[in-house]
């Protein structure tokens, strides 16, 4: 009997069976039970140690029968009388005072009249038989359970486990059964699977945590436990009757079979502890194995997918055979046909540039166990492809013969390529910063002060210092004294607001000041405390100085423009002013500030405005300047004449953007010119008075003659109506003629209008002739006028052109008359004719007065130049005429012809738009 069985027996409240007694000792009365029976089977005497345990069915009955001591089924065996029992073994179950019935076996022997029944305790014998039968069944059950759990698929494992628990429960009549395993973390126990009979209360549920109560019971040798004996189990069984069977492996107890509501001593008295352990082992062993297998598989899968994801995998080099084994995923990603290959073949995957180094390092690993860490490129036939980088790490495991070389390969192309492009970007940035007039700096925050800790390399070329030259506090010394307050404020603002933008001067190593644009940001830690300031200095010296110069020159120009007596302005092509200086504003009775937005055209008549705009359209990038005399109606004044110079400003496409203009008031000059013209006109008129007398005398004479004749006829009484009508008509014609002359004189004597108008020059010829022709003919001058065969328009004042023609013809007349005084045979003539081309019209006034002395030709247009005696010549005629023609955009010229002077008035034609 094993120690376990003994213990189990004790737990089951059993005593070890009595030693087997040899047959010859049967009569010895110190053991078993001896009963003396009479012939009818009545008990006469009891002896032997077991007699104390016997209990009578009817306690205290007189002369009890043998079957009064027996359990009912045993009573059948002893029917009849003892003589009939002779010769056979009697297996009898007696009532036991203390507990379970006594199983006794015995034989009857005659003893005189009586019968001697000798009985031995065969309880243990029976128990053992039952136990061995149970053991056999348990073994069968365990075998079946193990087989089921081992063979089922992983997915069905919980289901199969539940089935097997059920079959155990059925076999041993256990109301609640469960298998508890250590949880994954190994920190406590957990119900893996439970099963309860339909009528049993639910004691556990799957996945229930049981805490560590079972731990303290696991230390000793494996044994079944009941909560009654082990109070700590009460947590698990909830104060109900129960029973726990451990399962242990190399790590100790790793599973418990829990049986609830199960008084094991009563229900399974015949099941040994060994059987319980076996059944439990049959459940837990394969289950744990399967779970371990499952975990292992999961881990493998995770590892595989991790390797595939990372582009990594393990390798092992077998230095004996010069072969290498790779993780399948690694072999696949390297496009190797196999995961087991010669070392040389593996090395050939590596770029030649890295191959020898790897070989050497592997050798060092094999020889000295020096850990391997190397980044290598793979060899790729196509050099255009981006290189594939692997990081190789390896170590030697074990020593001597058992040394294994293992490691992993990790695809780090991403990191490497990123590193490379980062390095390139960094280099480019460094280069850029170094070559730009910018310095990047970092200042660390130390107790409210900012101390330089970093400058970009561009500091040295720009300022001539290095970081070492910038001990805390020295920066301020280099700030221009005038800018120091500004610099301190910059630091305060940076600390206060987290960002700042300032401009100040800093002295370089040569002592020159640089204007720096400083932009900085403050970086703070998680708690909001300043850590450091990162900033940028941009050298803006040139720009600042240039801006300063521009400002100064702008100021100079502004003063120049403001103080200039000339009108200066800028305006857009639609004539809206964008700027005008004080003189312009004064003319327009405004302040300079009011000028922008005002339209220059508002002081012009529609016609002037049109002419002005038309002139602007003639401006081009090639000929951007145009000058003209413009005429405006200023507020509160008559008319102003401005000599106006425009300069167009064009964009790249040649569009006119704006016009800059300078103007000068020419009104006074104009006015005196007009006065001059007027006085010259008056002089002409006065001078013509003689001619005019003749001009008017002529019709008067004709009328007087007519009247004398009519009166004569009337006194004769010979006045017929026809005759009278004829005479009166003649008189009327002469009156009209005289009226025309007087009318024209009046028109001519008026001041010219301000504005020029287009007119036909033939009008002026006609007017001139109406004033002069009679007088000239009267003086015997042949007037040769050829009517122009065309109609054209010139711009100006018709009376002024008339004045020019009168001047020329009067001068011609003077020359002719002067010549005739010397030669009475002389036949004077004046020719007046016109010709035109596409641009201009020319009016010719020619005479045969002998011409002008060539030495005087250049001077005759000068004012007050005359060759005539004082009181006769004014010397103004030609100079005023010259001005008038010029004002009309034309030209007055003279040359000597064959017989006399030849004057030409050339005038531009008005182009019909
Ligand atoms: P004025 O007639 O009062 O002298 P003008 O300016 O009209 O003033 O003429 C200037 C001078 O030009 C005249 O004095 C004369 O000598 C000369 N002159 C002008 N026209 C002629 C002409 N047709 N033939 C010759 N001399 C001329």
Short mmCIF file of C-alpha atoms in Angstrom, two decimals, residues 576-904:
data_model
loop_
_atom_site.label_atom_id
_atom_site.label_comp_id
_atom_site.label_asym_id
_atom_site.label_seq_id
_atom_site.Cartn_x
_atom_site.Cartn_y
_atom_site.Cartn_z
CA UNK A 576 -8.07 112.18 -62.53
CA UNK A 577 -5.33 113.78 -60.45
CA UNK A 578 -3.32 111.56 -58.14
CA UNK A 579 -1.06 114.33 -56.95
CA UNK A 580 -0.70 118.04 -57.43
CA UNK A 581 1.62 120.57 -55.84
CA UNK A 582 0.74 123.79 -54.11
CA UNK A 583 0.90 126.11 -57.16
CA UNK A 584 -1.52 123.90 -59.06
CA UNK A 585 -3.79 123.72 -56.03
CA UNK A 586 -3.63 127.51 -55.71
CA UNK A 587 -4.76 127.99 -59.31
CA UNK A 588 -7.60 125.60 -58.76
CA UNK A 589 -8.43 127.31 -55.45
CA UNK A 590 -7.90 124.15 -53.42
CA UNK A 591 -5.37 122.65 -51.03
CA UNK A 592 -2.89 120.09 -52.32
CA UNK A 593 -4.60 117.48 -50.13
CA UNK A 594 -7.88 118.04 -51.95
CA UNK A 595 -6.39 117.51 -55.39
CA UNK A 596 -6.19 113.71 -55.62
CA UNK A 597 -9.38 112.45 -57.21
CA UNK A 598 -10.22 115.74 -58.87
CA UNK A 599 -10.60 115.60 -62.65
CA UNK A 600 -8.51 118.06 -64.65
CA UNK A 601 -11.09 117.95 -67.44
CA UNK A 602 -13.68 119.64 -65.24
CA UNK A 603 -12.02 123.00 -66.07
CA UNK A 604 -12.11 122.40 -69.80
CA UNK A 605 -14.88 122.78 -72.33
CA UNK A 606 -15.96 119.60 -74.06
CA UNK A 607 -13.91 120.60 -77.07
CA UNK A 608 -10.79 121.38 -75.08
CA UNK A 609 -11.14 118.16 -73.18
CA UNK A 610 -11.42 116.22 -76.38
CA UNK A 611 -8.38 117.93 -77.84
CA UNK A 612 -6.46 117.31 -74.61
CA UNK A 613 -7.34 113.62 -74.50
CA UNK A 614 -6.58 113.29 -78.18
CA UNK A 615 -3.10 114.66 -77.53
CA UNK A 616 -2.58 112.09 -74.77
CA UNK A 617 -3.45 109.26 -77.14
CA UNK A 618 -0.50 110.39 -79.29
CA UNK A 619 1.92 109.59 -76.44
CA UNK A 620 3.88 106.38 -76.77
CA UNK A 621 6.83 104.77 -74.99
CA UNK A 622 9.01 106.02 -77.88
CA UNK A 623 7.61 109.56 -77.79
CA UNK A 624 6.40 109.96 -74.25
CA UNK A 625 6.54 113.76 -74.10
CA UNK A 626 4.14 116.31 -75.51
CA UNK A 627 3.87 120.02 -74.91
CA UNK A 628 0.93 122.22 -75.71
CA UNK A 629 -0.66 125.40 -74.65
CA UNK A 630 -3.93 124.49 -73.01
CA UNK A 631 -6.77 126.75 -72.21
CA UNK A 632 -8.90 126.37 -69.07
CA UNK A 633 -11.82 128.10 -67.45
CA UNK A 634 -10.64 128.48 -63.90
CA UNK A 635 -12.99 129.24 -61.06
CA UNK A 636 -13.64 132.97 -60.81
CA UNK A 637 -11.39 133.85 -63.69
CA UNK A 638 -11.86 134.48 -67.34
CA UNK A 639 -9.49 132.15 -69.03
CA UNK A 640 -6.13 130.75 -68.24
CA UNK A 641 -3.50 129.73 -70.71
CA UNK A 642 -1.06 127.13 -69.48
CA UNK A 643 1.96 125.85 -71.31
CA UNK A 644 1.64 122.23 -70.38
CA UNK A 645 4.22 119.47 -70.73
CA UNK A 646 3.06 115.90 -70.30
CA UNK A 647 5.19 112.83 -69.86
CA UNK A 648 3.52 109.47 -70.17
CA UNK A 649 4.47 106.56 -67.87
CA UNK A 650 3.91 103.21 -69.51
CA UNK A 651 3.83 99.61 -68.31
CA UNK A 652 5.74 96.80 -69.97
CA UNK A 653 2.97 96.21 -72.49
CA UNK A 654 3.10 99.85 -73.51
CA UNK A 655 -0.16 100.81 -71.81
CA UNK A 656 -0.31 104.35 -70.54
CA UNK A 657 -0.47 104.16 -66.74
CA UNK A 658 -0.22 107.76 -65.67
CA UNK A 659 0.98 111.13 -66.82
CA UNK A 660 3.38 113.39 -65.04
CA UNK A 661 2.93 116.98 -66.04
CA UNK A 662 4.60 120.33 -65.52
CA UNK A 663 2.71 123.48 -66.35
CA UNK A 664 3.40 127.20 -66.49
CA UNK A 665 0.79 129.90 -66.53
CA UNK A 666 1.02 131.65 -69.87
CA UNK A 667 -2.09 133.75 -69.49
CA UNK A 668 -0.26 137.05 -69.06
CA UNK A 669 1.89 136.43 -72.09
CA UNK A 670 -1.19 135.40 -73.99
CA UNK A 671 -3.05 138.43 -72.92
CA UNK A 672 -0.29 140.82 -73.93
CA UNK A 673 0.01 138.95 -77.21
CA UNK A 674 -3.70 139.43 -77.72
CA UNK A 675 -3.37 143.07 -76.88
CA UNK A 676 -0.54 143.32 -79.31
CA UNK A 677 -2.60 141.64 -81.99
CA UNK A 678 -5.48 143.91 -81.20
CA UNK A 679 -3.43 147.05 -81.33
CA UNK A 680 -1.84 145.85 -84.54
CA UNK A 681 -5.33 145.29 -85.83
CA UNK A 682 -6.37 148.73 -84.76
CA UNK A 683 -3.27 150.09 -86.45
CA UNK A 684 -4.25 148.23 -89.58
CA UNK A 685 -7.74 149.61 -89.28
CA UNK A 686 -6.50 153.16 -88.75
CA UNK A 687 -4.10 152.75 -91.53
CA UNK A 688 -6.93 151.42 -93.65
CA UNK A 689 -9.13 154.40 -92.85
CA UNK A 690 -7.92 156.17 -95.99
CA UNK A 691 -8.68 153.10 -98.07
CA UNK A 692 -11.95 152.89 -96.30
CA UNK A 693 -12.91 156.45 -97.13
CA UNK A 694 -12.33 155.60 -100.72
CA UNK A 695 -14.21 152.35 -100.26
CA UNK A 696 -17.27 154.19 -98.94
CA UNK A 697 -16.83 157.22 -101.19
CA UNK A 698 -17.20 155.02 -104.18
CA UNK A 699 -20.83 153.98 -103.48
CA UNK A 700 -21.60 157.49 -102.28
CA UNK A 701 -20.39 158.89 -105.61
CA UNK A 702 -22.41 156.35 -107.51
CA UNK A 703 -25.48 157.23 -105.44
CA UNK A 704 -25.01 160.98 -105.85
CA UNK A 705 -24.72 160.59 -109.61
CA UNK A 706 -27.89 158.49 -109.62
CA UNK A 707 -29.78 160.97 -107.47
CA UNK A 708 -28.65 163.97 -109.60
CA UNK A 709 -29.83 162.21 -112.72
CA UNK A 710 -33.19 161.27 -111.15
CA UNK A 711 -33.76 164.82 -109.94
CA UNK A 712 -32.89 166.13 -113.41
CA UNK A 713 -35.44 163.77 -114.99
CA UNK A 714 -38.07 164.73 -112.42
CA UNK A 715 -37.63 168.42 -113.09
CA UNK A 716 -37.95 167.62 -116.81
CA UNK A 717 -41.10 165.70 -116.02
CA UNK A 718 -39.55 162.81 -117.74
CA UNK A 719 -39.50 160.45 -114.82
CA UNK A 720 -40.81 157.12 -115.87
CA UNK A 721 -41.37 154.39 -113.39
CA UNK A 722 -38.94 151.96 -115.06
CA UNK A 723 -36.23 154.60 -115.08
CA UNK A 724 -36.83 155.43 -111.41
CA UNK A 725 -36.87 151.79 -110.36
CA UNK A 726 -33.59 151.15 -112.12
CA UNK A 727 -31.92 154.11 -110.43
CA UNK A 728 -33.28 153.25 -106.99
CA UNK A 729 -32.16 149.61 -107.34
CA UNK A 730 -28.68 150.86 -108.19
CA UNK A 731 -28.70 153.15 -105.15
CA UNK A 732 -29.85 150.26 -102.97
CA UNK A 733 -27.00 148.06 -104.21
CA UNK A 734 -24.51 150.78 -103.34
CA UNK A 735 -26.07 151.24 -99.88
CA UNK A 736 -25.75 147.49 -99.29
CA UNK A 737 -22.17 147.53 -100.43
CA UNK A 738 -21.32 150.35 -98.06
CA UNK A 739 -23.17 148.60 -95.23
CA UNK A 740 -21.22 145.39 -95.89
CA UNK A 741 -17.93 147.22 -95.65
CA UNK A 742 -18.93 148.96 -92.44
CA UNK A 743 -20.27 145.71 -90.99
CA UNK A 744 -17.11 143.88 -91.72
CA UNK A 745 -15.01 146.63 -90.27
CA UNK A 746 -16.99 146.26 -87.09
CA UNK A 747 -16.53 142.50 -87.00
CA UNK A 748 -12.86 142.85 -87.73
CA UNK A 749 -12.40 145.40 -85.02
CA UNK A 750 -13.75 143.05 -82.34
CA UNK A 751 -11.45 141.11 -80.05
CA UNK A 752 -10.85 137.59 -81.17
CA UNK A 753 -12.61 134.84 -79.35
CA UNK A 754 -10.58 132.83 -76.86
CA UNK A 755 -11.04 129.46 -78.42
CA UNK A 756 -9.96 128.49 -81.87
CA UNK A 757 -12.51 127.05 -84.25
CA UNK A 758 -12.21 125.25 -87.53
CA UNK A 759 -13.06 127.44 -90.54
CA UNK A 760 -12.53 127.61 -94.26
CA UNK A 761 -9.60 129.92 -95.14
CA UNK A 762 -11.54 131.03 -98.23
CA UNK A 763 -13.72 132.99 -95.77
CA UNK A 764 -10.70 135.07 -94.75
CA UNK A 765 -9.73 135.70 -98.37
CA UNK A 766 -13.24 136.83 -99.08
CA UNK A 767 -13.31 139.16 -96.08
CA UNK A 768 -9.93 140.65 -96.98
CA UNK A 769 -11.01 141.32 -100.50
CA UNK A 770 -14.27 142.93 -99.37
CA UNK A 771 -12.20 145.42 -97.41
CA UNK A 772 -9.35 146.02 -99.81
CA UNK A 773 -10.25 145.21 -103.38
CA UNK A 774 -12.01 148.47 -104.25
CA UNK A 775 -9.26 150.59 -102.69
CA UNK A 776 -6.50 148.66 -104.50
CA UNK A 777 -8.25 148.90 -107.82
CA UNK A 778 -8.77 152.59 -107.18
CA UNK A 779 -5.00 152.89 -106.79
CA UNK A 780 -4.55 151.15 -110.14
CA UNK A 781 -3.25 147.88 -108.64
CA UNK A 782 -4.18 144.83 -110.61
CA UNK A 783 -5.64 142.26 -108.23
CA UNK A 784 -5.14 138.76 -109.52
CA UNK A 785 -7.19 136.46 -107.34
CA UNK A 786 -7.72 132.87 -108.27
CA UNK A 787 -10.56 131.26 -106.30
CA UNK A 788 -9.42 128.08 -104.55
CA UNK A 789 -11.06 125.08 -106.23
CA UNK A 790 -11.32 123.19 -102.94
CA UNK A 791 -12.87 123.38 -99.49
CA UNK A 792 -10.66 122.80 -96.47
CA UNK A 793 -10.73 123.56 -92.76
CA UNK A 794 -8.06 125.12 -90.63
CA UNK A 795 -8.17 125.82 -86.90
CA UNK A 796 -7.92 129.34 -85.51
CA UNK A 797 -9.78 132.65 -85.70
CA UNK A 798 -11.00 133.73 -89.09
CA UNK A 799 -10.55 137.45 -88.31
CA UNK A 800 -6.93 136.86 -87.35
CA UNK A 801 -6.13 135.10 -90.62
CA UNK A 802 -7.89 137.99 -92.37
CA UNK A 803 -5.66 140.38 -90.45
CA UNK A 804 -2.59 138.52 -91.70
CA UNK A 805 -3.83 138.67 -95.28
CA UNK A 806 -4.64 142.39 -94.95
CA UNK A 807 -1.15 143.04 -93.56
CA UNK A 808 0.50 141.20 -96.41
CA UNK A 809 -1.61 142.93 -99.05
CA UNK A 810 -1.18 146.38 -97.51
CA UNK A 811 2.61 145.83 -97.39
CA UNK A 812 2.52 144.72 -101.01
CA UNK A 813 0.48 147.77 -101.95
CA UNK A 814 2.98 150.06 -100.16
CA UNK A 815 5.88 148.48 -102.01
CA UNK A 816 4.00 148.73 -105.34
CA UNK A 817 2.93 152.34 -104.84
CA UNK A 818 6.44 153.27 -103.75
CA UNK A 819 7.78 151.75 -106.92
CA UNK A 820 5.21 153.51 -109.14
CA UNK A 821 6.13 156.84 -107.67
CA UNK A 822 9.53 156.34 -109.27
CA UNK A 823 8.20 154.82 -112.44
CA UNK A 824 4.82 156.08 -113.61
CA UNK A 825 4.78 153.41 -116.39
CA UNK A 826 4.90 150.66 -113.86
CA UNK A 827 1.92 148.27 -113.81
CA UNK A 828 1.54 146.99 -110.28
CA UNK A 829 -0.25 143.73 -109.48
CA UNK A 830 -0.90 141.56 -106.47
CA UNK A 831 -1.59 137.85 -106.90
CA UNK A 832 -3.53 135.89 -104.28
CA UNK A 833 -3.94 132.15 -104.67
CA UNK A 834 -4.14 128.98 -102.64
CA UNK A 835 -2.95 125.41 -102.97
CA UNK A 836 -3.25 122.33 -100.75
CA UNK A 837 -1.88 118.88 -100.12
CA UNK A 838 -3.03 116.19 -97.77
CA UNK A 839 -1.79 117.91 -94.59
CA UNK A 840 -1.84 121.60 -95.21
CA UNK A 841 -3.07 124.51 -97.19
CA UNK A 842 -0.80 127.29 -98.48
CA UNK A 843 -2.01 130.81 -99.19
CA UNK A 844 0.31 132.82 -101.42
CA UNK A 845 0.49 136.61 -101.57
CA UNK A 846 2.83 137.75 -104.30
CA UNK A 847 3.54 141.19 -105.81
CA UNK A 848 5.82 142.73 -108.39
CA UNK A 849 7.08 145.45 -106.08
CA UNK A 850 10.72 144.44 -106.49
CA UNK A 851 11.04 142.36 -103.33
CA UNK A 852 12.90 142.83 -100.04
CA UNK A 853 16.53 143.56 -99.62
CA UNK A 854 18.08 140.13 -98.96
CA UNK A 855 19.99 141.58 -96.01
CA UNK A 856 16.73 142.51 -94.37
CA UNK A 857 14.94 139.22 -95.07
CA UNK A 858 15.81 137.76 -91.68
CA UNK A 859 14.74 140.79 -89.74
CA UNK A 860 11.42 141.78 -91.24
CA UNK A 861 9.47 139.55 -88.80
CA UNK A 862 10.99 141.26 -85.81
CA UNK A 863 8.62 143.48 -83.92
CA UNK A 864 9.01 147.20 -84.65
CA UNK A 865 11.17 146.56 -87.67
CA UNK A 866 10.15 148.85 -90.45
CA UNK A 867 11.73 150.59 -93.39
CA UNK A 868 8.92 153.05 -93.59
CA UNK A 869 9.06 156.63 -92.34
CA UNK A 870 8.09 157.35 -88.71
CA UNK A 871 4.38 157.82 -88.40
CA UNK A 872 3.68 155.56 -91.33
CA UNK A 873 5.27 152.20 -90.50
CA UNK A 874 4.78 150.54 -87.11
CA UNK A 875 6.95 147.54 -87.76
CA UNK A 876 4.32 145.35 -86.06
CA UNK A 877 2.41 143.99 -89.07
CA UNK A 878 4.66 141.11 -89.95
CA UNK A 879 5.66 140.16 -86.41
CA UNK A 880 2.03 139.99 -85.27
CA UNK A 881 1.14 138.07 -88.44
CA UNK A 882 3.95 135.63 -87.71
CA UNK A 883 2.58 135.06 -84.19
CA UNK A 884 -0.96 134.53 -85.47
CA UNK A 885 0.10 131.96 -88.05
CA UNK A 886 2.31 130.17 -85.56
CA UNK A 887 -0.56 130.11 -83.08
CA UNK A 888 -2.64 128.35 -85.70
CA UNK A 889 0.09 125.68 -85.88
CA UNK A 890 1.30 127.06 -89.19
CA UNK A 891 4.20 128.99 -90.58
CA UNK A 892 4.64 132.35 -92.25
CA UNK A 893 7.58 132.57 -94.60
CA UNK A 894 8.87 134.90 -97.31
CA UNK A 895 11.21 134.80 -100.23
CA UNK A 896 11.88 137.03 -103.15
CA UNK A 897 10.25 135.91 -106.36
CA UNK A 898 11.11 137.01 -109.94
CA UNK A 899 9.48 140.44 -109.64
CA UNK A 900 8.81 140.95 -105.98
CA UNK A 901 8.17 139.49 -102.56
CA UNK A 902 6.35 136.20 -102.20
CA UNK A 903 4.73 135.52 -98.83
CA UNK A 904 3.40 132.09 -97.91
#
